[in-house]
Amino acid sequence: MSDASSRPATADAAALRALATARLETRAMSDRLLDHLPDLGDVPTQRLLDTWVEQAADALRALSEAAEERLLDLGRASAPDGIPTGYAAGDLARSARPGAPEGGPR
């Protein structure tokens, strides 16, 4: 009889979709945040804002990388419906549908 703890971890399709969506969305949010740096004119305040924005973007990218690592850890052979197969290759394809999130329709 095999021990259940020796089996590889598996996740249901909803969990995998949630991880893939989290990965795509946090990466896109990081990029959008860096695109919106206002010029304040006051040098010390500008430096403080720039530092804060960079730290927030770094945190979002770390979340994206953590989700990607978890997806890779699960080592799934085939993608469930709705998850792009190239999720580990920086696949941030824009949706063709206006108003849809960067990860595409949900």
mmCIF file with all atom_site columns, C-alpha atoms in Angstrom:
data_model
loop_
_atom_site.group_PDB
_atom_site.id
_atom_site.type_symbol
_atom_site.label_atom_id
_atom_site.label_alt_id
_atom_site.label_comp_id
_atom_site.label_asym_id
_atom_site.label_entity_id
_atom_site.label_seq_id
_atom_site.pdbx_PDB_ins_code
_atom_site.Cartn_x
_atom_site.Cartn_y
_atom_site.Cartn_z
_atom_site.occupancy
_atom_site.B_iso_or_equiv
_atom_site.pdbx_formal_charge
_atom_site.auth_seq_id
_atom_site.auth_comp_id
_atom_site.auth_asym_id
_atom_site.auth_atom_id
_atom_site.pdbx_PDB_model_num
ATOM 1   C CA . MET A 1 1   ? 0.000   0.000  0.000   1.00 0.00 ? 1   MET A CA 1
ATOM 2   C CA . SER A 1 2   ? 1.392   3.439  -0.889  1.00 0.00 ? 2   SER A CA 1
ATOM 3   C CA . ASP A 1 3   ? 1.669   6.250  1.582   1.00 0.00 ? 3   ASP A CA 1
ATOM 4   C CA . ALA A 1 4   ? -0.420  9.333  0.675   1.00 0.00 ? 4   ALA A CA 1
ATOM 5   C CA . SER A 1 5   ? 2.412   11.642 1.731   1.00 0.00 ? 5   SER A CA 1
ATOM 6   C CA . SER A 1 6   ? 4.703   10.174 -0.944  1.00 0.00 ? 6   SER A CA 1
ATOM 7   C CA . ARG A 1 7   ? 2.364   11.252 -3.744  1.00 0.00 ? 7   ARG A CA 1
ATOM 8   C CA . PRO A 1 8   ? 3.056   14.574 -5.498  1.00 0.00 ? 8   PRO A CA 1
ATOM 9   C CA . ALA A 1 9   ? 0.903   17.518 -4.487  1.00 0.00 ? 9   ALA A CA 1
ATOM 10  C CA . THR A 1 10  ? -2.032  18.164 -6.772  1.00 0.00 ? 10  THR A CA 1
ATOM 11  C CA . ALA A 1 11  ? -4.452  21.041 -7.005  1.00 0.00 ? 11  ALA A CA 1
ATOM 12  C CA . ASP A 1 12  ? -7.864  21.357 -8.504  1.00 0.00 ? 12  ASP A CA 1
ATOM 13  C CA . ALA A 1 13  ? -8.480  23.421 -11.622 1.00 0.00 ? 13  ALA A CA 1
ATOM 14  C CA . ALA A 1 14  ? -9.965  26.341 -9.674  1.00 0.00 ? 14  ALA A CA 1
ATOM 15  C CA . ALA A 1 15  ? -6.861  26.640 -7.495  1.00 0.00 ? 15  ALA A CA 1
ATOM 16  C CA . LEU A 1 16  ? -4.584  26.525 -10.538 1.00 0.00 ? 16  LEU A CA 1
ATOM 17  C CA . ARG A 1 17  ? -6.653  29.189 -12.295 1.00 0.00 ? 17  ARG A CA 1
ATOM 18  C CA . ALA A 1 18  ? -6.501  31.363 -9.163  1.00 0.00 ? 18  ALA A CA 1
ATOM 19  C CA . LEU A 1 19  ? -2.706  31.012 -8.986  1.00 0.00 ? 19  LEU A CA 1
ATOM 20  C CA . ALA A 1 20  ? -2.311  31.778 -12.696 1.00 0.00 ? 20  ALA A CA 1
ATOM 21  C CA . THR A 1 21  ? -4.608  34.799 -12.421 1.00 0.00 ? 21  THR A CA 1
ATOM 22  C CA . ALA A 1 22  ? -2.788  36.060 -9.323  1.00 0.00 ? 22  ALA A CA 1
ATOM 23  C CA . ARG A 1 23  ? 0.527   35.710 -11.134 1.00 0.00 ? 23  ARG A CA 1
ATOM 24  C CA . LEU A 1 24  ? -0.639  37.612 -14.196 1.00 0.00 ? 24  LEU A CA 1
ATOM 25  C CA . GLU A 1 25  ? -2.504  40.334 -12.316 1.00 0.00 ? 25  GLU A CA 1
ATOM 26  C CA . THR A 1 26  ? 0.225   41.120 -9.775  1.00 0.00 ? 26  THR A CA 1
ATOM 27  C CA . ARG A 1 27  ? 2.812   41.396 -12.547 1.00 0.00 ? 27  ARG A CA 1
ATOM 28  C CA . ALA A 1 28  ? 0.533   43.676 -14.568 1.00 0.00 ? 28  ALA A CA 1
ATOM 29  C CA . MET A 1 29  ? -0.218  45.824 -11.491 1.00 0.00 ? 29  MET A CA 1
ATOM 30  C CA . SER A 1 30  ? 3.511   46.213 -10.876 1.00 0.00 ? 30  SER A CA 1
ATOM 31  C CA . ASP A 1 31  ? 4.065   47.401 -14.438 1.00 0.00 ? 31  ASP A CA 1
ATOM 32  C CA . ARG A 1 32  ? 1.086   49.797 -14.291 1.00 0.00 ? 32  ARG A CA 1
ATOM 33  C CA . LEU A 1 33  ? 2.286   51.235 -10.998 1.00 0.00 ? 33  LEU A CA 1
ATOM 34  C CA . LEU A 1 34  ? 5.706   52.037 -12.476 1.00 0.00 ? 34  LEU A CA 1
ATOM 35  C CA . ASP A 1 35  ? 4.040   53.671 -15.498 1.00 0.00 ? 35  ASP A CA 1
ATOM 36  C CA . HIS A 1 36  ? 2.274   56.245 -13.289 1.00 0.00 ? 36  HIS A CA 1
ATOM 37  C CA . LEU A 1 37  ? 5.039   58.153 -11.523 1.00 0.00 ? 37  LEU A CA 1
ATOM 38  C CA . PRO A 1 38  ? 4.002   61.809 -11.170 1.00 0.00 ? 38  PRO A CA 1
ATOM 39  C CA . ASP A 1 39  ? 6.563   64.607 -11.071 1.00 0.00 ? 39  ASP A CA 1
ATOM 40  C CA . LEU A 1 40  ? 6.033   66.442 -7.791  1.00 0.00 ? 40  LEU A CA 1
ATOM 41  C CA . GLY A 1 41  ? 8.671   69.144 -8.198  1.00 0.00 ? 41  GLY A CA 1
ATOM 42  C CA . ASP A 1 42  ? 9.859   68.863 -4.588  1.00 0.00 ? 42  ASP A CA 1
ATOM 43  C CA . VAL A 1 43  ? 13.068  66.781 -4.647  1.00 0.00 ? 43  VAL A CA 1
ATOM 44  C CA . PRO A 1 44  ? 12.861  65.178 -1.166  1.00 0.00 ? 44  PRO A CA 1
ATOM 45  C CA . THR A 1 45  ? 9.178   64.330 -1.603  1.00 0.00 ? 45  THR A CA 1
ATOM 46  C CA . GLN A 1 46  ? 9.842   62.985 -5.109  1.00 0.00 ? 46  GLN A CA 1
ATOM 47  C CA . ARG A 1 47  ? 12.598  60.705 -3.813  1.00 0.00 ? 47  ARG A CA 1
ATOM 48  C CA . LEU A 1 48  ? 10.320  59.421 -1.059  1.00 0.00 ? 48  LEU A CA 1
ATOM 49  C CA . LEU A 1 49  ? 7.496   58.742 -3.525  1.00 0.00 ? 49  LEU A CA 1
ATOM 50  C CA . ASP A 1 50  ? 9.839   57.079 -6.039  1.00 0.00 ? 50  ASP A CA 1
ATOM 51  C CA . THR A 1 51  ? 11.238  54.809 -3.325  1.00 0.00 ? 51  THR A CA 1
ATOM 52  C CA . TRP A 1 52  ? 7.770   53.865 -2.093  1.00 0.00 ? 52  TRP A CA 1
ATOM 53  C CA . VAL A 1 53  ? 6.505   53.123 -5.609  1.00 0.00 ? 53  VAL A CA 1
ATOM 54  C CA . GLU A 1 54  ? 9.567   50.995 -6.393  1.00 0.00 ? 54  GLU A CA 1
ATOM 55  C CA . GLN A 1 55  ? 9.119   49.021 -3.164  1.00 0.00 ? 55  GLN A CA 1
ATOM 56  C CA . ALA A 1 56  ? 5.423   48.463 -3.905  1.00 0.00 ? 56  ALA A CA 1
ATOM 57  C CA . ALA A 1 57  ? 6.253   47.313 -7.455  1.00 0.00 ? 57  ALA A CA 1
ATOM 58  C CA . ASP A 1 58  ? 8.945   44.979 -6.089  1.00 0.00 ? 58  ASP A CA 1
ATOM 59  C CA . ALA A 1 59  ? 6.436   43.494 -3.621  1.00 0.00 ? 59  ALA A CA 1
ATOM 60  C CA . LEU A 1 60  ? 3.919   42.888 -6.424  1.00 0.00 ? 60  LEU A CA 1
ATOM 61  C CA . ARG A 1 61  ? 6.595   41.216 -8.554  1.00 0.00 ? 61  ARG A CA 1
ATOM 62  C CA . ALA A 1 62  ? 7.610   39.029 -5.601  1.00 0.00 ? 62  ALA A CA 1
ATOM 63  C CA . LEU A 1 63  ? 3.980   37.913 -5.257  1.00 0.00 ? 63  LEU A CA 1
ATOM 64  C CA . SER A 1 64  ? 3.874   37.163 -8.974  1.00 0.00 ? 64  SER A CA 1
ATOM 65  C CA . GLU A 1 65  ? 7.070   35.114 -8.754  1.00 0.00 ? 65  GLU A CA 1
ATOM 66  C CA . ALA A 1 66  ? 5.783   33.225 -5.703  1.00 0.00 ? 66  ALA A CA 1
ATOM 67  C CA . ALA A 1 67  ? 2.609   32.278 -7.587  1.00 0.00 ? 67  ALA A CA 1
ATOM 68  C CA . GLU A 1 68  ? 4.698   31.167 -10.563 1.00 0.00 ? 68  GLU A CA 1
ATOM 69  C CA . GLU A 1 69  ? 6.949   29.054 -8.334  1.00 0.00 ? 69  GLU A CA 1
ATOM 70  C CA . ARG A 1 70  ? 3.924   27.387 -6.776  1.00 0.00 ? 70  ARG A CA 1
ATOM 71  C CA . LEU A 1 71  ? 2.510   26.615 -10.226 1.00 0.00 ? 71  LEU A CA 1
ATOM 72  C CA . LEU A 1 72  ? 5.848   25.098 -11.211 1.00 0.00 ? 72  LEU A CA 1
ATOM 73  C CA . ASP A 1 73  ? 5.986   23.121 -7.939  1.00 0.00 ? 73  ASP A CA 1
ATOM 74  C CA . LEU A 1 74  ? 2.657   21.543 -8.763  1.00 0.00 ? 74  LEU A CA 1
ATOM 75  C CA . GLY A 1 75  ? 4.265   20.280 -11.973 1.00 0.00 ? 75  GLY A CA 1
ATOM 76  C CA . ARG A 1 76  ? 1.040   19.789 -13.817 1.00 0.00 ? 76  ARG A CA 1
ATOM 77  C CA . ALA A 1 77  ? 1.271   17.977 -17.102 1.00 0.00 ? 77  ALA A CA 1
ATOM 78  C CA . SER A 1 78  ? -1.584  19.795 -18.818 1.00 0.00 ? 78  SER A CA 1
ATOM 79  C CA . ALA A 1 79  ? -3.279  23.092 -18.178 1.00 0.00 ? 79  ALA A CA 1
ATOM 80  C CA . PRO A 1 80  ? -6.903  23.159 -17.045 1.00 0.00 ? 80  PRO A CA 1
ATOM 81  C CA . ASP A 1 81  ? -9.331  25.182 -19.156 1.00 0.00 ? 81  ASP A CA 1
ATOM 82  C CA . GLY A 1 82  ? -8.708  28.907 -18.973 1.00 0.00 ? 82  GLY A CA 1
ATOM 83  C CA . ILE A 1 83  ? -5.018  28.831 -18.013 1.00 0.00 ? 83  ILE A CA 1
ATOM 84  C CA . PRO A 1 84  ? -2.497  29.795 -20.685 1.00 0.00 ? 84  PRO A CA 1
ATOM 85  C CA . THR A 1 85  ? 0.016   27.004 -21.257 1.00 0.00 ? 85  THR A CA 1
ATOM 86  C CA . GLY A 1 86  ? 2.899   29.504 -21.356 1.00 0.00 ? 86  GLY A CA 1
ATOM 87  C CA . TYR A 1 87  ? 2.221   30.837 -17.858 1.00 0.00 ? 87  TYR A CA 1
ATOM 88  C CA . ALA A 1 88  ? 5.870   30.452 -16.826 1.00 0.00 ? 88  ALA A CA 1
ATOM 89  C CA . ALA A 1 89  ? 7.248   32.412 -19.766 1.00 0.00 ? 89  ALA A CA 1
ATOM 90  C CA . GLY A 1 90  ? 6.021   35.872 -18.772 1.00 0.00 ? 90  GLY A CA 1
ATOM 91  C CA . ASP A 1 91  ? 2.816   35.518 -20.753 1.00 0.00 ? 91  ASP A CA 1
ATOM 92  C CA . LEU A 1 92  ? 1.056   38.837 -20.154 1.00 0.00 ? 92  LEU A CA 1
ATOM 93  C CA . ALA A 1 93  ? -1.039  38.846 -23.286 1.00 0.00 ? 93  ALA A CA 1
ATOM 94  C CA . ARG A 1 94  ? -3.536  41.675 -23.455 1.00 0.00 ? 94  ARG A CA 1
ATOM 95  C CA . SER A 1 95  ? -7.164  40.732 -23.756 1.00 0.00 ? 95  SER A CA 1
ATOM 96  C CA . ALA A 1 96  ? -8.935  41.467 -27.005 1.00 0.00 ? 96  ALA A CA 1
ATOM 97  C CA . ARG A 1 97  ? -12.035 42.357 -24.978 1.00 0.00 ? 97  ARG A CA 1
ATOM 98  C CA . PRO A 1 98  ? -12.131 46.015 -23.818 1.00 0.00 ? 98  PRO A CA 1
ATOM 99  C CA . GLY A 1 99  ? -12.248 46.299 -20.057 1.00 0.00 ? 99  GLY A CA 1
ATOM 100 C CA . ALA A 1 100 ? -11.048 42.749 -19.436 1.00 0.00 ? 100 ALA A CA 1
ATOM 101 C CA . PRO A 1 101 ? -8.103  42.229 -17.071 1.00 0.00 ? 101 PRO A CA 1
ATOM 102 C CA . GLU A 1 102 ? -4.638  41.692 -18.544 1.00 0.00 ? 102 GLU A CA 1
ATOM 103 C CA . GLY A 1 103 ? -4.884  37.971 -17.886 1.00 0.00 ? 103 GLY A CA 1
ATOM 104 C CA . GLY A 1 104 ? -7.823  37.776 -20.290 1.00 0.00 ? 104 GLY A CA 1
ATOM 105 C CA . PRO A 1 105 ? -11.425 36.854 -19.617 1.00 0.00 ? 105 PRO A CA 1
ATOM 106 C CA . ARG A 1 106 ? -12.181 34.902 -16.477 1.00 0.00 ? 106 ARG A CA 1
#
